[in-house]
Tab-separated table of C-alpha atoms in Angstrom:
chain	number	residue	atom	x	y	z
A	128	UNK	CA	56.308	-144.813	-88.510
A	129	UNK	CA	59.019	-142.302	-89.002
A	130	UNK	CA	60.831	-141.522	-92.218
A	131	UNK	CA	64.385	-140.597	-92.711
A	132	UNK	CA	64.839	-137.217	-93.904
A	133	UNK	CA	67.723	-136.465	-96.005
A	134	UNK	CA	69.241	-133.076	-94.813
A	135	UNK	CA	70.744	-130.620	-97.337
A	136	UNK	CA	74.391	-130.052	-96.393
A	137	UNK	CA	77.405	-128.628	-97.723
A	138	UNK	CA	81.045	-129.000	-96.909
A	139	UNK	CA	83.047	-126.052	-95.404
A	140	UNK	CA	86.872	-126.492	-96.460
A	141	UNK	CA	89.366	-124.490	-94.679
A	142	UNK	CA	93.152	-124.832	-94.521
A	143	UNK	CA	95.078	-123.972	-91.559
A	144	UNK	CA	98.699	-122.951	-91.190
A	145	UNK	CA	99.704	-125.009	-87.860
A	146	UNK	CA	102.717	-122.622	-87.112
A	147	UNK	CA	100.355	-119.798	-86.503
A	148	UNK	CA	97.780	-121.793	-84.408
A	149	UNK	CA	97.881	-121.636	-80.702
A	150	UNK	CA	95.181	-122.345	-77.884
A	151	UNK	CA	92.122	-120.500	-78.913
A	152	UNK	CA	93.123	-119.415	-82.424
A	153	UNK	CA	93.692	-121.448	-85.644
A	154	UNK	CA	95.126	-119.376	-88.595
A	155	UNK	CA	92.588	-120.587	-91.323
A	156	UNK	CA	92.391	-119.796	-94.925
A	157	UNK	CA	88.365	-120.165	-96.197
A	158	UNK	CA	88.810	-122.274	-99.447
A	159	UNK	CA	85.272	-122.807	-100.287
A	160	UNK	CA	82.071	-124.566	-99.814
A	161	UNK	CA	81.631	-127.991	-101.501
A	162	UNK	CA	78.656	-130.124	-102.328
A	163	UNK	CA	80.342	-133.351	-101.359
A	164	UNK	CA	83.003	-134.268	-98.606
A	165	UNK	CA	84.881	-135.977	-101.487
A	166	UNK	CA	85.252	-132.736	-103.477
A	167	UNK	CA	86.264	-130.789	-100.496
A	168	UNK	CA	88.726	-133.534	-99.638
A	169	UNK	CA	90.240	-133.698	-103.117
A	170	UNK	CA	90.548	-129.785	-103.208
A	171	UNK	CA	92.297	-129.878	-99.787
A	172	UNK	CA	94.761	-132.483	-101.118
A	173	UNK	CA	95.486	-130.560	-104.259
A	174	UNK	CA	96.150	-127.132	-102.155
A	175	UNK	CA	98.567	-129.126	-99.839
A	176	UNK	CA	100.618	-130.596	-102.561
A	177	UNK	CA	100.496	-127.937	-105.156
A	178	UNK	CA	99.813	-124.353	-103.920
A	179	UNK	CA	102.480	-122.015	-102.744
A	180	UNK	CA	102.598	-121.971	-98.912
A	181	UNK	CA	100.177	-124.774	-98.177
A	182	UNK	CA	102.691	-127.230	-99.799
A	183	UNK	CA	105.777	-125.357	-98.333
A	184	UNK	CA	104.565	-125.267	-94.533
A	185	UNK	CA	103.102	-127.540	-91.963
A	186	UNK	CA	99.310	-126.972	-93.012
A	187	UNK	CA	96.480	-128.966	-92.428
A	188	UNK	CA	92.599	-129.034	-93.800
A	189	UNK	CA	89.511	-129.084	-91.853
A	190	UNK	CA	86.142	-130.045	-93.315
A	191	UNK	CA	83.157	-129.158	-91.631
A	192	UNK	CA	79.420	-130.307	-92.529
A	193	UNK	CA	77.067	-127.381	-92.425
A	194	UNK	CA	73.277	-127.858	-92.854
A	195	UNK	CA	71.618	-125.856	-95.573
A	196	UNK	CA	68.282	-124.278	-94.543
A	197	UNK	CA	65.894	-123.442	-97.391
A	198	UNK	CA	64.411	-125.022	-100.590
A	199	UNK	CA	65.725	-125.057	-104.030
A	200	UNK	CA	68.935	-125.456	-105.842
A	201	UNK	CA	72.094	-125.241	-103.746
A	202	UNK	CA	74.229	-123.078	-105.990
A	203	UNK	CA	75.317	-120.696	-103.252
A	204	UNK	CA	74.901	-120.418	-99.537
A	205	UNK	CA	75.037	-117.650	-96.784
A	206	UNK	CA	75.834	-117.983	-93.138
A	207	UNK	CA	76.486	-115.833	-90.031
A	208	UNK	CA	79.780	-115.629	-88.094
A	209	UNK	CA	80.489	-113.655	-85.136
A	210	UNK	CA	83.951	-113.350	-83.419
A	211	UNK	CA	86.069	-111.429	-80.782
A	212	UNK	CA	89.693	-110.437	-81.422
A	213	UNK	CA	92.598	-110.802	-79.155
A	214	UNK	CA	95.374	-108.411	-78.462
A	215	UNK	CA	97.145	-109.526	-81.842
A	216	UNK	CA	93.779	-108.991	-83.875
A	217	UNK	CA	93.339	-112.812	-84.356
A	218	UNK	CA	89.743	-114.067	-84.462
A	219	UNK	CA	88.933	-116.012	-81.274
A	220	UNK	CA	85.636	-117.252	-79.817
A	221	UNK	CA	83.998	-117.694	-83.393
A	222	UNK	CA	80.362	-118.675	-83.707
A	223	UNK	CA	78.642	-119.787	-86.834
A	224	UNK	CA	75.193	-120.391	-88.052
A	225	UNK	CA	73.843	-123.086	-90.250
A	226	UNK	CA	73.939	-122.001	-94.283
A	227	UNK	CA	71.014	-120.351	-95.648
A	228	UNK	CA	69.811	-120.391	-99.422
A	229	UNK	CA	68.244	-116.952	-98.903
A	230	UNK	CA	70.469	-114.223	-97.577
A	231	UNK	CA	67.513	-112.468	-96.057
A	232	UNK	CA	67.179	-115.461	-93.731
A	233	UNK	CA	70.857	-115.330	-92.852
A	234	UNK	CA	70.465	-111.633	-92.046
A	235	UNK	CA	67.638	-112.576	-89.760
A	236	UNK	CA	69.780	-115.161	-88.201
A	237	UNK	CA	72.480	-112.800	-87.425
A	238	UNK	CA	70.065	-110.579	-85.427
A	239	UNK	CA	69.023	-113.562	-83.194
A	240	UNK	CA	72.739	-114.693	-82.642
A	241	UNK	CA	73.649	-111.093	-81.659
A	242	UNK	CA	71.156	-111.387	-78.956
A	243	UNK	CA	72.431	-114.640	-77.791
A	244	UNK	CA	76.206	-114.282	-78.135
A	245	UNK	CA	78.251	-111.111	-77.374
A	246	UNK	CA	80.841	-110.624	-80.070
A	247	UNK	CA	82.580	-107.469	-81.591
A	248	UNK	CA	82.371	-108.419	-84.955
A	249	UNK	CA	79.801	-110.052	-87.015
A	250	UNK	CA	79.140	-110.686	-90.855
A	251	UNK	CA	77.252	-112.611	-93.310
A	252	UNK	CA	79.201	-114.272	-95.670
A	253	UNK	CA	78.085	-115.802	-99.192
A	254	UNK	CA	79.899	-118.327	-101.340
A	255	UNK	CA	79.152	-120.103	-104.526
A	256	UNK	CA	79.317	-123.813	-103.898
A	257	UNK	CA	81.951	-125.878	-105.654
A	258	UNK	CA	84.065	-122.700	-106.231
A	259	UNK	CA	87.383	-121.982	-104.744
A	260	UNK	CA	87.382	-118.669	-102.875
A	261	UNK	CA	90.953	-118.509	-101.836
A	262	UNK	CA	92.572	-119.283	-105.010
A	263	UNK	CA	96.202	-118.262	-104.395
A	264	UNK	CA	98.733	-119.420	-101.968
A	265	UNK	CA	100.432	-117.408	-99.235
A	266	UNK	CA	103.688	-116.468	-97.992
A	267	UNK	CA	105.107	-115.550	-94.604
A	268	UNK	CA	106.702	-112.518	-93.998
């Protein structure tokens, strides 16, 4: 008999400026990590309708479910990103890990991913859940 195990997940919300997206690159703004898909979607809709830049230009949102590894309260999460840059310094070939409650576990995962993927840039990011990271709009120059 197998039991269904509920995964701990968060939802990563990014908004994209479609005019600056092309094959291999999306111009993304990391808005935040959310505890439910509904919170992420409502935040995206608010930004697309009310926040400078996002409501003025052709933008879309992407919500990605990310598994959370670790036990305890999911107040903040860490994850690893690695990427290369093209000739315009845009981030391309991005790889990301799952999310971790413990930042040390995320740092250990970065070491493993660096051995698996060749990327020029690496970082461990940490975000509070249900808090917007990108709080202002944007302008094109």
